[in-house]
Structures are given as C-alpha cells and as structure tokens.
C-alpha cells in the first residue's frame, strides 16, 4: 500500500510482535498488518537473507527482511483499518467506520467532527480467525438478531465513568431494547448461543471467510492472546555458515543449473575472487546441488542434531567473513565438580528467525500446529518469508551423560516429572493428536538449569534477561544447551556472555545460580506445588524464581521445575545438583523453606 506512512515499528517487531494479522495501535487508531501477498514487490532497498537449512524446511527460496524503503515508489508494510467498528466520543454512535463517512486517517465522525475511537473488543477463535465484536447480537440476545426488520437499529456505546469495569460500558439501540453492559462478555463461553465464528481473515483482504465450528471468544484488542507469533529459527553452522557458501547463495539462481560452473563464474566475475579460489567455489556449488537433490531430513529435531554436533566440535576463526566460531574452554572446576563435561565458547554466531504463521488465544505449539493461521492467501503463496538475522555470541554447556543417566533413572525423579508428562499428553489429546515427545526428567532439569543461568548472567554480563535466549539440545543422545545473545543489533556481540567463561568465574556463577534456586519468595507454596503454569506444564516454577521473559524461552515458560535442580524439603536428594550444593553449604539442606 503506497501513500503517506501512518506510523512505524522496528523491523524485528514485524517478526515477533507486530507481524501479519496482528493489531497495531497508532495514535488513537488501530490497524492490522496485511498478508504477505499484499506486501510490496522486492525492491533494491530490500535485504535478502539466506539460511539453507531453514529454506529447505519451510519450502522457500529465500527470506526477506521486512521492507523499510522510505520511498513512496516502493512502499513499506501495508495495513488495513481494524477493528472496523468505531464509536464517536461525542454522539456515542457505534457503527462501522464507513457509516461515519470515514475514509482516511485519522477517522472522524462526519457529524461531530471528532476522531473516532476503535472498538475495544474483538472476537477470536483458536483457528486464527478474528472479527469485530458482535455488539448487535450481544445486545439483542434472545430477541431479534437479524437487524432486517422495520425497526431502526442505531447502536450507541457509552462509558458511564463510574469505574473502569466492563459493567460500566453500556450498549443501547434505537429500537428500544433494554440497555445491556459488557459485563461477562470476556468470559470463555460468553458468546455461546449468541454468535458463531465467521471464519473471517481480514489480513487477507477480500478472501471469503472459512467455515469454522469453533466457539469465538471476546477479547480486548490489545490483549496478548489476540496474536502469537509462530517463529522458526536456526543457527548458521558449517558448511552453510562459511563465507564461500554465502557467496554461492547470493548467486544461486545463476549457478543452480549452469552447465559449466567455471564458465558461469567468469560471467559473474567471480573467477578472481579475492577470498576464494575457483575450486573452492565449484566445490561449494556442487555441495549445494547435492543437498538439493538429496532427501535430507529437515525436521526441527534433525536441525537440532546438526547444531549439537557443530557446537560440540571446534570451529576455529579463519580469514574472511564467518558466521560461526566455536572453541573449547577447559576448566577443571566445571568438569569435576559441577557435572559439566564440555564448555564451548561460541565467539560468533548467526541466528535467522522466520515468521511462518501465527495463532490466537494460545501460543503456537506442536499440539495445534494444524491450527496455525497462514500469512498469505492459499492461491498466492510467495517464494519467501519475512525474517531477521541476529549476530551475537554465546556459551554452550554439555552435562556429564553418565551422571545424568544415573540421576534420571531414580524412581522418585521419574515420579516428580510424571504429572508434567501427563499434562503434556492431555494437551495433545484435546486436539485428537499423539504427543510429539515424552517429557523426561532430563528435559525439565536442563531447561530449568538454562533459565537459572540466564537469570544469573543477566546480573553479571550487562545484558538484560530479555536479550538472552536459550536453545535446548535434549534427547537420549543429547544433553546440552546454548545461552546466547538475542539482540538484532551490534550489542549482540559485545562479549559479555563469552566473558562469563573467560573470566574464570563460570563455576562460581553456576553455584550462585543454584543457590538462588534453593529459595523463592513464594516458598513453601512454590516448591510444594503439584502443578502450575499454562496447562499445568510446570511444577516448582513461578515469576519469583524461574520464569523468564517469553522472548528468552523456546518452550513459552513451560516444562520447568526447580526442585529437579536443588531438591525439596521432603526429598533433598531429588535435585541433580543437591549433592554439589550440600558440599558447598552443609547447612543448606536443613534450612527452612
């Protein structure tokens, strides 16, 4: 959509916060980001991002940094006015913006010349549909709900001002029906028998609504549950992180089917490249051709295995542009006392984050993958997806597998995680699906350990917790995690994370993190909790001890239990680090919770 800009957001927010289908408040107005098929065509201003493994998985040719051209010729991100229903603060009329004669921004009442106020309420369903709140049906429930009779139906919305509660928002109609308030409208089943899901997808323009049997739920348009980003990410690792592969990716359309690679390199003026020889470029092209011809597993689990292997071997820094540098750090205090058998300093890494869809009402997960809302119309799929790249640094820790196997085999450890695994199965059962994995003590403990270290390092490294992220590598054959910077600017490589290792204080910082986990201001309620969190997927975990900003956690702050780190008053040996903490402070285990 070309024309005068109405507002602005950071590019990274168009992936995580204000992506396609989300609502953006601009001044006193509200807009929805339009689908990808309505975004401007690629222009010289656009930055193309390549990440080979993600391109294979998501079936696209490339990724595109959200445009920010500052040019009327090319345009930026298109939006539509939503909610369509507006109210006038002067005459209190409640209607769609076009009935006020509002065609431009800012929308004004033609009669009162006052700026209109967008509806505070929308309705969403679990399938990703969204529509205006059905004020007419809410007001006329049990009576005429068609609005097609001879009576005049001019709706009015008025806030009495007595309080900020929903009970003080009154809706009336010129037909004389009894005035009602919005009291109870946001309850889970409030619209049952009043309104069904319209299947509307306004971000796709005039695309007809889908058939949907979901019960819609009313929400305030600014609520977090109105839009959840479904972001897929991957870390660039060898060979795709190497400079020669990045060079090939830039010219892949020309090199992909070239009968003579060397001749094509001459045409592209790459034969005398200052960093790479012709042989190196030819080998890189051949490798990519083989990769495209093969049937490589592109699942998330397979990508994690590839990353785990890269993180556990040394990748030295070499001349030329390089996206991945990973070197070991040897610390006897870590490997012998803290059950960590490998520490790797990831001095440079590149992460690509791609918006592949979104959900409403609940955060996206494997249980509802089929309910992910699309970013584009089905018959107009682009060969790209919006993405950002993050350049930063991190630290990878791998736990001692032998000690881990002995610990997780204990009956009381397995019993501690059983309620979380049962809740995970119930989550899938609600959608008629088979669970994607078993929730094991190893997964919950390592996940909680990552959270505790992020909290500790946020105090020492100079990064806020929201700028640090975890990446878990947990299975029968993997037992590690990566903590890395998550900022999309140059601050991501300031060195504060790697410095936690090179300062020689890594062991002390882990012990300090465990000591913090041994007490919570919400104890004893927190540590004695049987279930907590979304869908009962946590145990001893709350905002006072373990939970992090959701940008930092790849499991949306679920599958956490600090008792698996430090034990409980009744079972002090339950925690993986209980013995370590007891040696450090013998009186700790007898401290009252």
XYZ file of C-alpha atoms in Angstrom:
593
model
C 0.000 0.000 0.000
C 1.602 3.221 -1.144
C 0.957 6.611 0.301
C 1.711 8.617 3.378
C 3.077 6.478 6.262
C 0.807 6.306 9.293
C 3.359 5.062 11.824
C 6.411 2.937 12.327
C 7.787 -0.058 14.222
C 11.191 -1.703 14.314
C 11.838 -4.395 11.729
C 12.375 -7.064 14.359
C 8.919 -6.322 15.779
C 7.363 -7.281 12.445
C 8.553 -10.825 13.164
C 7.872 -11.158 16.874
C 5.275 -8.588 17.937
C 3.536 -6.884 15.031
C 3.597 -9.488 12.290
C 0.968 -10.320 9.689
C -2.507 -10.486 11.266
C -1.566 -8.559 14.407
C -3.075 -5.313 15.624
C -1.054 -2.112 15.910
C -2.217 0.962 17.803
C -1.098 4.121 16.005
C -2.103 7.216 17.929
C -5.836 6.918 18.589
C -6.365 4.436 15.743
C -5.969 0.695 15.300
C -4.698 -1.183 12.238
C -3.953 -4.774 11.208
C -0.832 -5.800 9.268
C -1.844 -7.172 5.860
C -0.835 -10.543 4.402
C 2.405 -11.193 2.538
C 0.651 -11.292 -0.841
C -0.176 -7.604 -0.341
C 3.350 -6.555 0.636
C 5.309 -4.545 -1.966
C 7.363 -6.355 -4.582
C 11.053 -6.887 -3.918
C 12.978 -3.694 -4.490
C 16.624 -2.548 -4.475
C 16.074 -1.459 -0.892
C 15.226 -4.971 0.302
C 17.727 -7.151 2.098
C 17.593 -10.849 1.221
C 18.568 -13.371 3.909
C 19.671 -16.928 3.218
C 19.772 -19.810 5.666
C 19.960 -23.047 3.708
C 18.576 -25.415 6.334
C 15.529 -23.245 7.069
C 14.880 -22.698 3.378
C 14.686 -26.464 2.904
C 12.407 -26.960 5.873
C 9.962 -24.165 5.032
C 9.996 -24.711 1.275
C 11.054 -21.222 0.180
C 13.837 -19.778 -1.955
C 14.924 -17.093 0.482
C 13.932 -14.880 3.390
C 13.248 -11.181 3.323
C 13.980 -8.577 5.927
C 10.731 -6.569 6.351
C 10.995 -3.628 3.940
C 11.817 -0.163 5.169
C 12.484 1.751 1.965
C 11.379 5.255 2.992
C 10.294 5.525 -0.623
C 6.807 6.298 -1.948
C 7.751 4.422 -5.115
C 8.187 1.055 -3.436
C 6.131 1.406 -0.254
C 6.528 -0.374 3.030
C 4.240 -2.636 5.057
C 0.533 -2.356 4.127
C -2.120 -2.258 6.848
C -5.916 -2.203 6.990
C -8.195 -0.491 9.466
C -9.285 -2.948 12.142
C -11.489 -3.200 14.127
C -13.914 -1.750 11.603
C -16.460 -0.863 14.277
C -15.795 2.574 15.763
C -17.569 4.853 18.207
C -17.843 8.617 18.401
C -16.922 10.090 21.813
C -19.382 12.949 21.236
C -22.619 11.347 19.967
C -21.724 7.819 21.230
C -22.821 6.252 17.951
C -21.428 2.734 17.404
C -21.021 1.600 13.787
C -18.524 0.628 11.130
C -16.160 3.418 10.129
C -17.681 3.769 6.659
C -21.062 4.694 8.148
C -19.388 7.714 9.726
C -18.062 8.741 6.335
C -14.513 7.959 7.479
C -12.347 7.040 4.505
C -8.975 8.436 5.511
C -6.766 8.571 8.567
C -7.497 9.829 11.131
C -11.098 8.587 11.052
C -13.606 11.242 12.094
C -17.332 11.428 12.686
C -18.828 13.367 9.797
C -21.487 14.955 12.004
C -19.457 15.756 15.142
C -16.015 16.236 13.543
C -14.495 14.193 16.388
C -11.885 11.471 15.933
C -13.479 8.044 16.198
C -12.451 5.533 18.856
C -11.755 1.970 17.626
C -13.755 -0.760 19.312
C -12.024 -2.004 22.452
C -13.234 -5.549 21.804
C -12.761 -8.184 19.108
C -13.635 -11.876 18.842
C -11.077 -14.564 18.023
C -11.115 -18.333 17.691
C -8.455 -20.995 18.117
C -8.251 -21.455 14.323
C -6.843 -17.937 13.943
C -9.970 -16.135 12.744
C -10.817 -12.677 14.031
C -13.756 -10.310 13.648
C -15.417 -7.298 15.239
C -17.249 -7.898 18.484
C -20.942 -8.710 17.668
C -22.444 -5.782 19.572
C -25.831 -6.159 17.878
C -26.167 -9.826 18.822
C -24.867 -9.198 22.326
C -27.489 -6.517 22.868
C -30.407 -8.363 21.226
C -29.738 -11.836 22.596
C -32.980 -13.751 22.986
C -34.730 -11.309 20.667
C -34.383 -10.156 17.074
C -30.811 -10.825 15.968
C -31.083 -10.188 12.237
C -31.388 -6.427 12.114
C -33.540 -6.772 8.971
C -36.933 -5.851 10.428
C -38.664 -2.492 10.013
C -37.336 -1.036 13.219
C -34.344 1.281 13.138
C -31.206 -0.068 14.792
C -28.745 2.669 15.644
C -26.362 1.380 18.290
C -24.819 3.588 20.960
C -21.912 2.828 23.277
C -21.395 4.850 26.408
C -18.940 4.548 29.287
C -20.645 5.842 32.427
C -17.323 6.788 34.018
C -18.256 5.405 37.406
C -15.415 2.871 37.155
C -13.225 1.126 34.622
C -15.137 -2.149 34.842
C -16.977 -3.768 31.931
C -20.206 -3.268 33.829
C -19.923 0.472 33.238
C -19.784 0.157 29.438
C -23.381 0.370 28.255
C -24.762 -0.558 24.831
C -28.155 0.680 23.683
C -30.210 0.621 20.479
C -32.765 2.985 18.962
C -35.205 0.083 18.665
C -35.900 0.398 22.378
C -34.442 -2.926 23.525
C -33.227 -2.958 27.109
C -29.733 -1.488 27.568
C -27.033 -4.021 28.432
C -23.448 -3.717 29.601
C -20.302 -5.590 28.599
C -20.262 -7.370 31.943
C -19.317 -11.022 31.400
C -18.576 -10.582 27.677
C -14.951 -11.739 28.038
C -15.814 -14.998 29.795
C -14.779 -18.179 27.977
C -18.266 -19.300 26.897
C -19.965 -15.914 26.895
C -20.826 -15.990 23.166
C -22.326 -19.480 23.139
C -25.765 -19.243 21.555
C -25.167 -15.604 20.618
C -22.568 -15.659 17.861
C -20.648 -18.299 15.947
C -17.266 -17.902 14.303
C -17.487 -16.057 10.984
C -14.209 -17.575 9.735
C -13.051 -14.093 8.811
C -9.421 -13.356 7.906
C -9.249 -9.600 7.347
C -5.455 -9.557 6.886
C -6.010 -11.397 3.582
C -8.280 -8.690 2.190
C -11.448 -9.783 0.411
C -10.800 -13.519 0.785
C -14.110 -15.202 1.791
C -14.377 -16.439 5.362
C -13.714 -20.099 6.066
C -16.233 -22.481 7.540
C -15.419 -22.786 11.232
C -17.184 -24.561 14.065
C -15.003 -23.069 16.805
C -16.661 -21.048 19.556
C -15.305 -17.492 19.311
C -14.086 -15.694 22.383
C -14.244 -11.966 23.047
C -11.001 -10.238 23.965
C -9.754 -6.713 24.342
C -7.974 -5.815 21.116
C -4.741 -5.028 22.974
C -4.641 -8.359 24.834
C -1.585 -10.545 24.279
C -3.781 -13.514 23.337
C -5.039 -11.800 20.168
C -1.815 -12.674 18.319
C 1.052 -15.088 18.981
C 3.970 -15.290 16.553
C 4.949 -18.729 15.290
C 8.671 -18.199 14.746
C 11.049 -20.814 13.422
C 14.766 -20.245 13.914
C 18.072 -21.882 13.131
C 21.700 -21.174 13.858
C 24.006 -20.954 10.850
C 26.563 -23.740 11.158
C 29.243 -25.190 8.864
C 29.252 -25.663 5.966
C 26.435 -23.170 5.337
C 27.924 -20.569 7.671
C 31.151 -20.418 5.679
C 31.858 -17.416 3.521
C 32.084 -19.415 0.287
C 28.582 -20.837 0.770
C 27.223 -17.369 1.458
C 28.800 -16.205 -1.795
C 27.174 -19.099 -3.660
C 23.793 -18.323 -2.051
C 23.936 -14.766 -3.404
C 24.350 -16.045 -6.978
C 22.461 -19.314 -6.703
C 19.836 -18.519 -9.340
C 22.606 -18.180 -11.904
C 24.705 -21.110 -10.654
C 21.909 -23.547 -9.871
C 21.613 -25.151 -13.320
C 24.671 -23.751 -15.071
C 26.070 -26.485 -17.393
C 29.608 -25.183 -16.907
C 30.212 -23.736 -13.449
C 33.631 -22.286 -14.252
C 32.307 -20.502 -17.323
C 29.428 -19.061 -15.332
C 31.869 -17.862 -12.657
C 33.726 -15.981 -15.368
C 30.478 -14.342 -16.486
C 29.670 -13.355 -12.900
C 33.224 -12.017 -12.407
C 33.811 -14.446 -9.541
C 36.690 -16.368 -11.067
C 39.223 -13.992 -9.494
C 37.537 -13.588 -6.136
C 39.882 -12.089 -3.551
C 38.984 -14.622 -0.808
C 38.038 -17.884 -2.540
C 39.619 -19.841 -5.342
C 37.656 -21.178 -8.300
C 37.990 -24.712 -6.929
C 36.541 -23.712 -3.567
C 33.541 -22.051 -5.203
C 32.981 -25.024 -7.551
C 33.045 -27.438 -4.592
C 30.546 -25.251 -2.731
C 28.201 -25.216 -5.741
C 28.452 -28.990 -6.111
C 27.720 -29.491 -2.419
C 24.618 -27.331 -2.607
C 23.437 -29.155 -5.723
C 23.845 -32.481 -3.935
C 21.959 -31.110 -0.956
C 19.024 -30.058 -3.145
C 18.966 -33.406 -4.959
C 19.018 -35.465 -1.766
C 16.195 -36.327 0.601
C 17.588 -34.651 3.679
C 15.601 -34.735 6.916
C 14.535 -31.124 7.525
C 12.555 -31.631 10.730
C 13.274 -29.461 13.759
C 14.762 -32.460 15.571
C 17.171 -33.138 12.699
C 18.231 -29.494 12.586
C 18.894 -29.557 16.326
C 21.087 -32.672 15.936
C 23.164 -30.900 13.270
C 23.594 -27.863 15.510
C 24.508 -30.043 18.504
C 27.267 -31.720 16.519
C 28.606 -28.349 15.394
C 28.541 -26.998 18.944
C 30.457 -29.956 20.343
C 33.357 -29.694 17.879
C 35.871 -26.938 17.342
C 35.421 -24.394 14.557
C 38.355 -22.018 14.571
C 38.202 -18.495 13.230
C 39.522 -18.163 9.677
C 40.139 -15.256 7.303
C 37.074 -13.885 5.569
C 33.533 -13.394 6.715
C 32.461 -16.208 9.027
C 29.178 -16.685 10.883
C 30.213 -19.419 13.292
C 33.247 -19.613 15.585
C 33.166 -22.209 18.355
C 36.195 -23.053 20.508
C 36.519 -25.115 23.718
C 37.278 -23.885 27.204
C 38.904 -26.177 29.736
C 38.033 -25.632 33.390
C 38.657 -28.415 35.897
C 36.320 -26.840 38.441
C 33.449 -27.182 35.989
C 34.065 -30.687 34.691
C 34.851 -32.340 38.026
C 32.583 -30.540 40.490
C 29.526 -29.429 38.506
C 28.873 -32.415 36.223
C 29.518 -30.347 33.091
C 31.812 -32.268 30.761
C 32.154 -29.720 27.966
C 32.205 -25.932 27.745
C 32.325 -24.232 24.340
C 32.775 -20.524 23.701
C 30.689 -19.562 20.691
C 32.515 -16.352 19.864
C 30.371 -15.633 16.859
C 27.021 -16.994 15.747
C 24.235 -16.029 13.416
C 20.623 -16.929 14.036
C 17.870 -16.488 11.470
C 14.330 -16.095 12.812
C 11.475 -16.603 10.394
C 7.797 -15.790 10.866
C 5.975 -18.795 9.390
C 2.489 -18.174 10.807
C 0.636 -17.138 13.928
C -2.044 -18.298 16.316
C -4.686 -16.725 18.502
C -5.897 -17.449 22.052
C -2.995 -19.827 22.759
C 0.717 -19.788 21.950
C 1.673 -21.989 18.981
C 2.845 -25.467 19.793
C 3.155 -28.897 18.286
C -0.275 -29.819 19.613
C -2.016 -27.213 17.482
C 0.357 -26.946 14.525
C -2.511 -27.586 12.128
C -4.326 -24.556 13.546
C -1.605 -22.129 12.574
C -3.029 -19.179 10.637
C -1.492 -18.538 7.229
C 0.409 -15.379 6.308
C -0.909 -15.382 2.732
C -3.863 -16.493 0.622
C -3.708 -20.161 -0.370
C -3.565 -19.407 -4.107
C -0.908 -16.715 -3.837
C 1.998 -18.227 -1.936
C 5.255 -16.239 -2.192
C 8.641 -17.940 -2.511
C 9.919 -16.057 0.551
C 9.022 -15.455 4.190
C 9.804 -12.459 6.427
C 12.804 -12.934 8.682
C 15.501 -11.201 10.669
C 19.037 -12.263 11.406
C 20.770 -11.976 14.752
C 24.537 -11.736 15.084
C 25.826 -12.497 18.544
C 27.788 -14.809 20.814
C 27.072 -17.471 23.377
C 28.208 -20.289 25.625
C 27.364 -23.967 25.134
C 27.341 -26.357 28.105
C 27.045 -30.140 27.896
C 26.278 -32.154 31.015
C 28.047 -35.331 32.109
C 25.924 -38.039 30.463
C 26.937 -40.838 32.857
C 25.905 -38.887 35.961
C 22.777 -37.725 34.206
C 21.704 -41.280 33.335
C 22.176 -42.432 36.947
C 20.163 -39.491 38.274
C 17.221 -39.732 35.879
C 16.863 -43.479 36.457
C 15.802 -42.927 40.080
C 12.150 -43.692 40.760
C 11.390 -40.526 42.731
C 12.920 -38.379 39.974
C 10.701 -40.001 37.349
C 7.656 -39.670 39.623
C 8.346 -35.953 40.006
C 8.036 -35.376 36.235
C 5.086 -37.728 35.664
C 2.398 -35.025 36.258
C 4.053 -32.730 33.692
C 4.182 -35.529 31.133
C 0.505 -36.359 31.816
C -0.467 -32.693 31.333
C 1.504 -32.640 28.073
C -0.399 -35.703 26.838
C -3.710 -34.123 27.827
C -2.803 -31.038 25.818
C -2.436 -33.144 22.678
C -5.491 -35.259 23.458
C -7.695 -32.159 23.333
C -6.832 -31.893 19.635
C -7.039 -35.623 18.987
C -3.284 -35.870 18.374
C -0.488 -38.142 19.533
C 2.104 -36.424 21.787
C 5.176 -35.314 19.877
C 7.573 -36.388 22.636
C 7.868 -37.705 26.150
C 8.584 -35.138 28.855
C 11.589 -36.552 30.691
C 13.465 -35.523 33.848
C 16.458 -34.718 31.619
C 14.469 -32.216 29.550
C 12.824 -30.458 32.500
C 16.033 -30.269 34.536
C 18.228 -28.960 31.702
C 15.542 -26.455 30.716
C 15.289 -25.178 34.293
C 19.093 -25.034 34.557
C 19.228 -22.852 31.443
C 16.682 -20.472 32.981
C 18.607 -20.238 36.235
C 21.878 -19.419 34.454
C 20.211 -16.790 32.242
C 18.844 -15.121 35.379
C 22.294 -15.209 36.980
C 24.186 -13.964 33.939
C 21.731 -11.144 33.332
C 23.037 -9.683 36.592
C 26.705 -10.046 35.645
C 27.029 -9.772 31.859
C 25.471 -6.389 31.167
C 22.612 -7.892 29.145
C 19.026 -7.801 30.440
C 17.340 -11.214 30.643
C 15.140 -10.358 27.639
C 18.288 -10.035 25.489
C 19.467 -13.552 26.303
C 17.974 -16.715 24.836
C 18.210 -20.424 25.394
C 18.468 -23.177 22.811
C 17.941 -26.665 24.184
C 19.541 -29.836 22.842
C 17.970 -32.671 24.798
C 17.262 -36.241 23.737
C 18.572 -39.713 24.530
C 21.785 -38.767 22.728
C 21.959 -35.044 23.579
C 22.274 -33.259 26.923
C 23.271 -29.663 26.410
C 22.066 -26.115 25.993
C 23.251 -22.878 24.435
C 22.790 -19.479 26.043
C 23.310 -16.677 23.582
C 22.554 -13.048 22.913
C 19.210 -12.358 21.290
C 19.518 -8.755 20.178
C 19.352 -7.922 16.469
C 21.864 -5.060 16.585
C 25.591 -4.744 17.257
C 25.040 -5.055 21.015
C 24.652 -8.775 20.431
C 28.409 -9.220 20.126
C 29.710 -7.098 22.981
C 31.400 -10.109 24.538
C 29.569 -10.158 27.857
C 28.478 -13.782 27.577
C 31.797 -15.295 26.493
C 33.408 -13.228 29.264
C 31.451 -15.290 31.809
C 33.677 -18.203 30.789
C 36.969 -16.470 30.052
C 36.932 -14.637 33.392
C 37.283 -17.976 35.161
C 34.087 -17.390 37.139
C 31.857 -19.897 35.330
C 31.845 -22.432 38.164
C 31.123 -19.735 40.725
C 28.281 -18.322 38.649
C 26.628 -21.746 38.299
C 26.905 -22.346 42.042
C 25.430 -18.902 42.661
C 22.557 -19.693 40.270
C 21.829 -22.928 42.128
C 21.925 -21.118 45.446
C 19.334 -18.634 44.135
C 17.139 -21.531 43.017
C 17.242 -23.038 46.512
C 14.922 -20.356 47.826
C 11.958 -18.490 46.375
C 9.962 -15.696 47.967
C 6.829 -17.714 47.172
C 8.028 -20.757 49.170
C 6.750 -23.030 50.540
C 3.840 -22.743 48.078
C 6.139 -22.689 45.050
C 8.367 -25.660 45.863
C 5.429 -27.749 47.114
C 3.267 -27.062 44.059
C 1.947 -30.150 42.289
C 1.105 -28.266 39.101
C 1.443 -24.705 37.844
C 1.754 -22.688 34.675
C -0.043 -22.927 31.352
C -1.961 -26.226 31.025
C -0.273 -27.407 34.271
C 3.034 -27.901 32.445
C 5.206 -26.657 35.339
C 5.745 -27.657 38.939
C 8.003 -25.552 41.195
C 8.324 -22.541 38.903
C 6.970 -19.017 39.279
C 7.813 -15.433 38.379
C 9.759 -15.013 41.610
C 12.274 -17.747 40.792
C 12.420 -19.450 37.377
C 10.212 -17.800 34.763
C 11.854 -15.521 32.190
C 10.623 -13.065 29.581
C 8.964 -15.220 26.915
C 11.402 -13.964 24.286
C 14.118 -15.865 26.167
C 12.380 -19.252 26.402
C 11.807 -21.598 23.494
C 9.125 -23.509 25.425
C 6.983 -20.464 26.336
C 7.858 -20.764 30.053
C 6.605 -24.333 30.389
C 8.329 -27.626 31.330
C 10.087 -26.134 34.365
C 10.703 -27.418 37.888
C 13.497 -26.073 40.087
C 13.071 -28.998 42.500
C 14.905 -31.111 39.913
C 17.901 -28.817 40.430
C 18.031 -28.421 44.196
C 15.570 -30.924 45.710
C 12.708 -30.293 48.149
C 12.494 -30.255 51.962
C 10.942 -33.741 51.870
C 13.258 -35.100 49.177
C 16.572 -33.204 49.386
C 18.323 -35.712 47.081
C 15.792 -35.165 44.277
C 17.839 -32.415 42.631
C 20.632 -33.091 40.162
C 22.813 -30.501 41.952
C 21.722 -31.353 45.512
C 24.984 -33.110 46.365
C 27.035 -30.237 44.990
C 25.091 -27.670 46.993
C 25.326 -29.754 50.150
C 29.109 -29.917 49.845
C 29.267 -26.176 49.325
C 26.950 -25.415 52.252
C 26.169 -28.427 54.503
C 23.577 -26.463 56.443
C 21.609 -25.509 53.332
C 19.539 -28.674 53.183
C 18.314 -28.122 56.726
C 17.278 -24.529 56.090
C 13.526 -23.937 56.485
C 11.527 -23.240 53.328
